[in-house]
XYZ file of C-alpha atoms in Angstrom:
576
model
C 68.972 -5.118 -105.231
C 69.340 -8.167 -102.997
C 66.903 -10.879 -102.067
C 66.386 -12.471 -98.657
C 64.342 -15.605 -98.144
C 62.040 -15.429 -95.145
C 59.077 -17.755 -95.632
C 58.658 -16.295 -99.107
C 61.310 -14.073 -100.653
C 61.296 -10.359 -99.856
C 63.071 -8.010 -102.225
C 65.418 -5.778 -100.225
C 66.084 -2.540 -102.145
C 69.493 -0.881 -102.039
C 69.841 1.366 -99.007
C 67.526 -0.840 -96.915
C 68.094 -3.614 -94.410
C 65.763 -6.490 -93.525
C 64.932 -6.914 -89.844
C 62.970 -9.899 -88.543
C 61.467 -10.173 -85.052
C 59.268 -13.120 -84.228
C 56.508 -13.119 -86.887
C 57.208 -9.617 -88.246
C 59.509 -8.619 -91.105
C 60.660 -5.044 -91.630
C 62.417 -3.170 -94.395
C 64.265 -0.311 -92.724
C 66.153 2.547 -94.388
C 69.818 2.587 -93.465
C 69.480 6.349 -92.805
C 67.554 5.701 -89.547
C 64.529 7.740 -90.680
C 62.330 5.591 -88.419
C 63.414 4.677 -84.904
C 63.833 1.008 -83.993
C 65.538 -0.398 -80.908
C 66.068 -4.184 -81.242
C 66.736 -4.493 -77.482
C 63.098 -3.515 -76.920
C 61.993 -6.973 -78.074
C 61.394 -7.817 -74.406
C 59.095 -4.788 -74.135
C 57.140 -5.890 -77.210
C 56.946 -9.525 -76.055
C 55.687 -8.485 -72.625
C 53.170 -6.105 -74.199
C 51.738 -8.824 -76.449
C 51.422 -11.211 -73.507
C 49.740 -8.625 -71.250
C 47.378 -7.339 -73.942
C 46.428 -10.903 -74.887
C 45.709 -11.791 -71.246
C 43.690 -8.591 -70.779
C 41.700 -9.157 -73.996
C 40.823 -12.709 -72.931
C 39.678 -11.416 -69.551
C 37.657 -8.675 -71.257
C 36.034 -11.229 -73.558
C 35.194 -13.521 -70.623
C 33.528 -10.637 -68.773
C 31.486 -9.660 -71.828
C 30.490 -13.283 -72.426
C 29.390 -13.639 -68.795
C 27.252 -10.486 -69.089
C 25.785 -11.704 -72.382
C 24.972 -15.121 -70.908
C 23.249 -13.512 -67.923
C 21.291 -11.233 -70.259
C 20.137 -14.226 -72.333
C 19.135 -16.119 -69.166
C 16.981 -13.216 -67.969
C 15.456 -12.917 -71.429
C 14.450 -16.612 -71.439
C 12.997 -16.329 -67.940
C 10.975 -13.312 -69.004
C 9.670 -15.155 -72.091
C 8.686 -18.169 -69.957
C 6.906 -15.969 -67.409
C 5.016 -14.246 -70.211
C 4.011 -17.606 -71.714
C 2.760 -18.938 -68.358
C 0.780 -15.757 -67.786
C -0.880 -16.090 -71.206
C -1.587 -19.767 -70.575
C -3.264 -19.004 -67.271
C -5.323 -16.202 -68.810
C -6.521 -18.264 -71.849
C -7.163 -21.490 -69.978
C -6.413 -25.131 -70.958
C -7.739 -24.763 -74.528
C -4.898 -22.442 -75.538
C -2.985 -23.248 -78.664
C 0.557 -24.563 -78.199
C 3.080 -21.843 -78.979
C 5.320 -23.186 -81.679
C 7.579 -21.644 -84.291
C 6.057 -23.988 -86.934
C 2.470 -22.898 -87.901
C 1.754 -26.328 -89.498
C 1.901 -28.105 -86.147
C -1.543 -29.263 -84.884
C -3.275 -27.620 -81.949
C -3.202 -29.267 -78.547
C -5.244 -28.775 -75.431
C -2.159 -28.824 -73.199
C 0.011 -25.874 -74.202
C 3.710 -26.452 -73.550
C 6.438 -23.811 -73.460
C 9.127 -24.372 -76.052
C 12.382 -22.551 -75.425
C 13.650 -20.599 -78.395
C 17.059 -21.712 -79.718
C 19.827 -19.941 -77.848
C 21.822 -17.401 -79.845
C 25.536 -17.975 -80.231
C 28.001 -15.652 -78.526
C 30.590 -14.090 -80.811
C 33.960 -13.289 -79.173
C 34.586 -9.595 -78.634
C 37.179 -8.136 -81.002
C 38.999 -5.115 -79.626
C 40.815 -2.144 -81.174
C 44.260 -0.705 -80.463
C 45.855 2.672 -81.081
C 49.625 2.773 -81.246
C 49.961 6.532 -81.151
C 53.726 6.702 -81.836
C 54.406 3.789 -84.139
C 57.701 4.715 -85.917
C 58.548 1.575 -87.956
C 55.224 -0.161 -87.275
C 56.938 -3.224 -85.799
C 54.857 -3.221 -82.622
C 51.564 -2.764 -84.536
C 52.469 -5.530 -86.994
C 53.271 -7.950 -84.197
C 50.036 -7.064 -82.414
C 48.047 -7.774 -85.570
C 49.784 -11.092 -86.188
C 50.075 -12.457 -82.645
C 47.019 -11.299 -80.653
C 44.020 -13.531 -81.514
C 41.125 -11.249 -80.470
C 42.415 -8.105 -82.168
C 40.018 -6.439 -84.600
C 42.449 -3.859 -85.937
C 45.298 -1.619 -84.785
C 45.789 2.000 -85.823
C 49.492 2.777 -86.300
C 50.056 6.541 -86.158
C 53.123 8.734 -86.488
C 53.824 12.413 -87.074
C 56.902 11.801 -89.219
C 56.139 11.453 -92.945
C 59.247 9.299 -93.455
C 58.169 6.991 -90.617
C 54.681 6.696 -92.142
C 56.245 5.736 -95.467
C 58.312 3.056 -93.727
C 55.203 1.801 -91.894
C 53.118 1.473 -95.046
C 55.857 -0.535 -96.715
C 56.257 -2.841 -93.736
C 52.512 -3.355 -93.326
C 52.225 -4.364 -96.982
C 55.066 -6.897 -96.929
C 53.464 -8.529 -93.879
C 50.089 -8.847 -95.647
C 48.211 -6.674 -93.158
C 47.265 -3.612 -95.190
C 43.716 -2.623 -96.054
C 42.536 -3.517 -99.594
C 42.738 0.107 -100.715
C 46.289 0.347 -99.414
C 47.537 -2.860 -101.045
C 50.373 -2.661 -103.524
C 51.256 -5.212 -106.170
C 54.825 -3.925 -106.209
C 55.728 -5.489 -102.888
C 55.812 -9.208 -102.188
C 53.950 -10.165 -99.029
C 55.257 -12.670 -96.559
C 51.817 -14.152 -95.989
C 48.513 -13.948 -97.829
C 46.538 -14.359 -94.609
C 45.389 -11.379 -92.524
C 45.379 -12.211 -88.793
C 44.549 -8.550 -88.185
C 44.527 -5.256 -90.047
C 46.982 -2.424 -89.473
C 45.591 0.977 -90.397
C 48.366 3.506 -90.902
C 47.605 7.169 -90.134
C 49.762 10.283 -90.437
C 49.149 12.920 -87.802
C 49.695 14.304 -84.336
C 49.213 11.700 -81.609
C 47.407 14.070 -79.228
C 45.077 15.312 -81.963
C 44.284 11.716 -82.906
C 43.386 10.801 -79.331
C 41.348 13.948 -78.701
C 39.330 13.218 -81.839
C 38.405 9.817 -80.347
C 37.020 11.086 -77.024
C 33.345 10.291 -77.842
C 32.370 6.915 -76.350
C 31.505 5.332 -79.689
C 34.929 6.263 -81.125
C 37.163 5.225 -78.228
C 39.891 2.600 -78.515
C 39.876 -0.459 -76.260
C 43.642 -0.266 -75.848
C 46.068 2.641 -76.302
C 49.820 2.067 -76.434
C 52.171 4.978 -75.720
C 55.812 4.128 -76.400
C 57.607 7.435 -77.082
C 61.286 8.253 -77.173
C 61.464 9.994 -73.780
C 58.496 10.965 -71.657
C 54.871 10.002 -72.266
C 53.653 13.007 -70.226
C 52.345 15.092 -73.183
C 50.140 12.211 -74.344
C 48.592 11.088 -71.038
C 45.703 13.569 -70.973
C 44.490 12.526 -74.410
C 45.009 8.834 -73.707
C 42.874 8.689 -70.537
C 40.006 10.261 -72.502
C 40.290 8.199 -75.691
C 40.411 4.753 -74.049
C 37.140 2.885 -73.520
C 35.627 2.020 -70.142
C 37.591 -0.949 -68.825
C 40.188 -0.342 -71.511
C 43.943 -0.786 -71.235
C 46.647 1.879 -71.243
C 50.183 0.695 -72.016
C 52.688 3.434 -71.142
C 56.463 3.584 -71.588
C 58.701 6.340 -70.221
C 62.428 6.280 -70.987
C 63.369 9.532 -69.221
C 64.750 7.902 -66.079
C 67.393 10.616 -65.840
C 64.433 12.757 -64.714
C 62.215 10.151 -63.025
C 64.861 8.173 -61.121
C 67.379 10.842 -60.087
C 67.215 14.127 -58.237
C 69.137 16.056 -60.896
C 66.066 17.725 -62.414
C 63.296 17.824 -59.779
C 61.664 20.830 -61.466
C 61.421 18.949 -64.771
C 60.003 15.853 -63.064
C 57.357 18.001 -61.382
C 56.486 19.655 -64.703
C 56.084 16.275 -66.449
C 54.584 14.099 -63.724
C 53.370 16.420 -60.962
C 55.783 15.036 -58.368
C 59.373 15.187 -57.080
C 61.655 12.140 -57.556
C 63.459 10.235 -54.821
C 67.202 10.329 -54.287
C 67.626 6.812 -52.939
C 68.404 3.287 -54.069
C 64.663 2.596 -54.492
C 64.351 5.432 -57.029
C 63.191 3.069 -59.791
C 60.145 1.960 -57.820
C 59.475 5.609 -56.987
C 59.610 6.333 -60.740
C 56.799 3.844 -61.304
C 54.731 5.463 -58.575
C 55.304 8.946 -60.023
C 54.009 7.857 -63.439
C 51.000 6.184 -61.807
C 50.317 9.433 -59.948
C 50.353 11.299 -63.242
C 47.918 8.779 -64.739
C 45.481 8.814 -61.817
C 45.326 12.624 -61.592
C 44.797 12.909 -65.365
C 42.010 10.312 -65.300
C 40.326 11.827 -62.232
C 39.668 15.085 -64.087
C 37.228 13.207 -66.310
C 35.501 11.083 -63.657
C 37.741 8.089 -64.302
C 40.068 6.012 -62.143
C 42.959 3.642 -62.793
C 43.688 0.088 -61.703
C 47.372 -0.887 -62.157
C 47.725 -4.403 -63.587
C 51.499 -4.646 -64.017
C 54.097 -1.911 -63.399
C 57.624 -2.753 -64.478
C 60.992 -1.062 -64.137
C 63.014 -2.493 -67.024
C 66.601 -1.584 -67.921
C 66.522 2.119 -68.879
C 62.747 2.663 -68.869
C 59.464 1.947 -67.082
C 56.519 0.106 -68.648
C 53.046 0.179 -67.109
C 49.816 -1.640 -67.959
C 46.872 0.190 -66.400
C 43.132 -0.405 -66.688
C 40.960 2.733 -66.904
C 37.351 2.778 -65.721
C 34.638 5.412 -65.351
C 33.146 5.764 -61.860
C 32.979 9.173 -60.135
C 32.537 7.505 -56.730
C 35.872 5.717 -57.184
C 37.573 8.964 -58.166
C 37.007 10.150 -54.583
C 39.319 7.385 -53.374
C 42.248 8.613 -55.469
C 43.585 11.078 -52.913
C 43.692 8.364 -50.226
C 45.971 6.342 -52.542
C 48.341 9.270 -53.052
C 51.026 10.542 -50.721
C 54.409 12.100 -50.144
C 57.591 10.423 -48.910
C 60.140 11.776 -46.445
C 63.533 10.208 -47.211
C 66.651 10.505 -45.070
C 69.519 11.958 -47.085
C 72.016 9.489 -45.591
C 70.589 6.174 -44.339
C 67.517 6.295 -46.635
C 65.121 5.750 -43.761
C 61.727 6.879 -45.019
C 58.213 7.744 -43.867
C 55.126 7.895 -46.066
C 52.368 10.480 -45.681
C 49.059 9.774 -47.422
C 47.225 12.910 -48.486
C 43.822 11.643 -47.407
C 41.906 8.836 -45.738
C 38.488 7.202 -45.938
C 36.470 6.906 -42.735
C 33.411 4.671 -42.419
C 30.667 6.031 -40.197
C 27.465 4.192 -39.248
C 24.435 6.444 -38.888
C 21.382 6.002 -36.620
C 19.584 3.865 -39.235
C 22.477 1.429 -39.394
C 23.679 2.559 -42.814
C 27.398 2.940 -43.419
C 28.584 6.220 -44.925
C 32.088 6.728 -46.285
C 33.642 10.074 -45.408
C 36.768 11.498 -47.028
C 39.117 13.332 -44.681
C 42.571 14.866 -44.661
C 45.435 13.072 -42.958
C 47.206 14.336 -39.861
C 50.895 15.024 -40.358
C 53.793 15.229 -40.702
C 54.810 11.647 -39.818
C 58.323 12.634 -38.726
C 60.523 15.549 -37.654
C 63.058 17.515 -39.667
C 65.922 15.165 -38.767
C 66.133 11.398 -39.165
C 65.600 9.686 -35.808
C 68.074 6.976 -36.839
C 71.124 8.927 -38.006
C 70.302 12.616 -37.455
C 70.522 13.582 -41.141
C 67.881 15.834 -42.729
C 64.810 14.470 -44.490
C 64.054 15.326 -48.103
C 60.489 15.411 -49.415
C 59.474 13.458 -52.538
C 56.161 13.052 -54.335
C 53.245 13.205 -54.362
C 53.154 9.744 -55.854
C 50.926 6.652 -56.026
C 51.056 4.810 -52.685
C 48.694 1.886 -53.387
C 49.441 -1.491 -55.019
C 51.324 -1.287 -58.323
C 50.486 -4.845 -59.488
C 47.389 -7.044 -59.695
C 48.495 -10.560 -58.699
C 45.508 -12.285 -60.290
C 46.311 -10.607 -63.593
C 49.990 -11.559 -63.283
C 48.883 -15.183 -62.792
C 46.828 -14.925 -65.972
C 49.786 -13.558 -67.950
C 52.085 -16.297 -66.628
C 49.515 -18.953 -67.585
C 49.352 -17.489 -71.103
C 53.155 -17.531 -71.408
C 53.333 -21.157 -70.216
C 50.692 -22.152 -72.776
C 52.508 -20.290 -75.576
C 55.591 -22.505 -75.582
C 58.433 -20.845 -77.462
C 56.262 -18.159 -79.077
C 58.234 -15.362 -77.418
C 61.936 -14.811 -77.982
C 62.463 -13.487 -74.447
C 60.251 -16.045 -72.700
C 62.846 -16.930 -70.047
C 63.184 -13.371 -68.859
C 59.421 -12.784 -69.071
C 58.776 -15.708 -66.730
C 61.565 -14.607 -64.414
C 60.429 -11.008 -64.032
C 56.741 -11.856 -63.665
C 57.557 -14.546 -61.093
C 59.261 -11.901 -58.952
C 56.391 -9.459 -59.546
C 53.871 -12.109 -58.461
C 55.594 -12.490 -55.075
C 56.340 -8.783 -54.577
C 54.827 -7.111 -51.515
C 52.517 -4.139 -52.027
C 54.407 -2.069 -49.465
C 56.896 0.594 -50.583
C 59.984 0.438 -50.908
C 62.859 -2.047 -51.322
C 66.448 -2.032 -50.010
C 69.635 -3.951 -50.766
C 71.771 -5.395 -47.932
C 74.950 -4.090 -49.578
C 73.702 -0.488 -49.585
C 72.368 -0.847 -46.029
C 75.717 -2.286 -44.878
C 77.539 0.728 -46.306
C 75.510 2.956 -43.952
C 76.911 0.948 -41.027
C 80.412 0.650 -42.538
C 80.229 -3.130 -42.032
C 80.625 -6.116 -44.305
C 77.419 -6.991 -46.090
C 75.439 -9.963 -44.717
C 74.154 -12.546 -47.218
C 70.745 -11.803 -48.680
C 69.223 -14.983 -47.231
C 70.567 -14.153 -43.770
C 68.841 -10.767 -43.773
C 65.650 -12.337 -45.150
C 65.717 -15.051 -42.463
C 66.243 -12.505 -39.678
C 63.228 -10.493 -40.815
C 61.071 -13.609 -41.181
C 62.114 -14.932 -37.773
C 61.034 -11.590 -36.295
C 57.548 -12.053 -37.766
C 57.850 -9.698 -40.741
C 56.929 -10.448 -44.353
C 59.530 -10.230 -47.109
C 59.784 -10.484 -50.867
C 62.167 -9.660 -53.679
C 61.695 -6.616 -55.925
C 61.822 -6.872 -59.704
C 63.311 -3.364 -59.892
C 66.771 -4.211 -58.512
C 68.909 -7.328 -58.260
C 69.657 -8.456 -54.706
C 66.848 -6.355 -53.259
C 64.310 -7.047 -50.512
C 60.916 -5.575 -49.671
C 59.553 -6.030 -46.182
C 56.663 -5.084 -43.937
C 59.209 -4.078 -41.274
C 60.019 -0.417 -40.667
C 63.481 0.876 -41.505
C 64.225 1.116 -37.800
C 63.515 -2.616 -37.479
C 65.712 -3.323 -40.518
C 68.483 -1.237 -38.935
C 68.172 -3.354 -35.776
C 68.898 -6.438 -37.896
C 72.138 -4.825 -39.058
C 73.017 -3.723 -35.534
C 72.706 -7.364 -34.476
C 74.885 -8.325 -37.413
C 77.546 -5.814 -36.343
C 77.800 -7.408 -32.878
C 79.176 -10.589 -34.481
C 80.975 -8.747 -37.306
C 82.541 -5.723 -35.570
C 83.226 -2.475 -37.372
C 86.709 -0.961 -37.283
C 85.742 2.382 -35.734
C 89.000 4.121 -36.654
C 87.815 3.937 -40.273
C 84.644 5.866 -39.434
C 84.995 9.685 -39.371
C 84.084 11.345 -36.091
C 81.309 13.472 -37.589
C 79.844 10.693 -39.760
C 76.165 9.719 -39.364
C 77.447 6.137 -39.352
C 78.582 6.629 -35.757
C 75.059 7.682 -34.773
C 73.644 4.512 -36.375
C 76.236 2.307 -34.690
C 75.797 3.970 -31.267
C 72.170 2.858 -31.002
C 71.445 -0.577 -29.582
C 69.090 -3.018 -31.230
C 65.700 -3.143 -29.518
C 65.306 -6.801 -30.561
C 68.205 -9.174 -31.142
C 67.983 -10.605 -34.665
C 67.924 -14.354 -35.278
C 69.880 -15.164 -38.443
C 69.006 -18.858 -38.345
C 67.836 -20.010 -41.778
C 64.100 -19.628 -42.290
C 62.432 -22.058 -44.726
C 60.596 -19.209 -46.483
C 63.695 -17.109 -47.078
C 64.204 -18.812 -50.437
C 61.063 -18.814 -52.576
C 60.183 -21.842 -54.655
C 60.528 -19.869 -57.890
C 64.151 -19.035 -57.072
C 65.044 -22.704 -57.476
C 63.981 -22.474 -61.113
C 66.586 -21.154 -63.515
C 64.922 -17.931 -64.669
C 66.386 -14.648 -65.882
C 65.043 -12.203 -63.327
C 67.327 -9.273 -64.079
C 68.703 -8.075 -67.395
C 72.223 -8.807 -68.556
C 73.749 -6.752 -71.351
C 72.502 -8.381 -74.586
C 75.151 -6.804 -76.793
C 78.293 -4.598 -76.608
C 77.752 -0.869 -75.967
C 74.200 -1.673 -74.912
C 71.769 1.050 -73.857
C 69.044 3.354 -75.178
C 69.010 3.590 -78.966
C 69.637 6.735 -80.967
C 66.597 8.843 -81.727
C 65.541 8.878 -85.373
C 66.855 11.820 -87.356
C 64.146 14.322 -88.228
C 63.515 17.752 -89.651
C 66.447 20.154 -89.752
C 69.072 17.635 -88.623
C 68.162 15.172 -91.384
C 68.269 17.915 -94.026
C 71.692 19.055 -92.813
C 72.953 15.458 -92.975
C 71.653 15.101 -96.544
C 73.341 18.374 -97.598
C 76.627 17.283 -96.026
C 76.436 13.978 -97.874
C 75.796 15.743 -101.197
C 78.765 18.070 -100.629
C 81.018 15.124 -99.805
C 79.944 13.355 -102.991
C 80.603 16.546 -104.998
C 84.096 16.861 -103.495
C 84.865 13.233 -104.328
C 83.738 13.592 -107.934
C 85.555 16.898 -108.300
């Protein structure tokens, strides 16, 4: 046995290692029976910040409704008093809470003492908790949390969770153990450990009085099997936090049939595939919610390293469900130059009737928006989607999260990167999709222009631009791809292409043969460099450690038993 001092000493049994992240302390078996990826600290930090900001907003809304309710109640009481006074005449007795007070001929209304508002405490379900690290940090670091349910199907993971919850002083009284030393005697929140199937747990909480305010899905791989249960088990106005790590399916075109099976859409084979991955997951969420008269409102949608992380608010409103198909569409992407066209599935049309009332009609779109071949380079179009085509971020919510992070000081270990990514997200245009000048230059076989030169040319032409958090050196713009290509054609006039290096049958020759409709002005534009770019922030991830990447999935079932048998046989051979 060894002892490690962390606030108060924690006994570390043989075969275990102590892991500390922010305020949480974990005892983990060296056999990897419960999955933990230390690199995901950024994910956990961002989740705590977003859930905290959402819970504060939720509490403010509930307080505002409560205050309005109390105001109407006082007005009603005063109206009732005045009506009684008028009916009884001037000799009415003064209404007073104290019966010993003398009568008076002039009755006066006395306002009852105002009740005190109690902040709303919310509940969380972490459906796939593994080690319990995320649940423990939620309980310790989110002020308005009532309790968090940490669930897992693996019995070994549940055993690890119970141990970790106890040493952090967050277990329920009936789950407390005197055998384990706690780090803290205080209980900022309670972690309730459950052992069971995640889907079954969520389906059992579909009734309104049993729903969770926040549900966190952070599986190893796809979250698709859990989405249907999650959109039903979250409360009205509640928060869904969804992680998907299967970008080999979402962000490539290697397994389009698998992507369709999981998310109901086809991925994009283009440099903006990571943004398309976000939109595919949002499409899966909105279609799942719509089946139950609910709709989604994306707050923050992030493409991070090897996974996507989305924070989505779910509300119940059948009238809003009708708008879902107008926010969904397909994308036609050129197989060579990545020129694209979007095709919304539906549209909303406002029609004023004879009485002057406005009716909203829901109609199909006219299509397709393009031909079979790309009008820029002559290559064929490929179809992707359907996917979410509306905004993927809520800027006002991003501002709230940034304000929370600024007020938190050094609370988060990855604060620099959190500020950097959210600063880019805040400025990001709602239009799909981004491009990188280097990839665009390769289509023209020319040297790549500087990022600021391309940005200035687009701004000088009257278009809007922004960076994208999903790729370093990327730009999003309100300009069409044809207009972006014209910028590069203007660039080629001053930086000629060596045509002998371009094959005769290459689509590059078709791109280069076209003349720019408008000559680009590469003169520096003052808005080409955003104010936040002058601040030293980590906007894009750098490898935090050697051999960095997705962690190894926890051993389970048959594989773990085989490993244990092999170990026993090795020990027998050594002793023999």
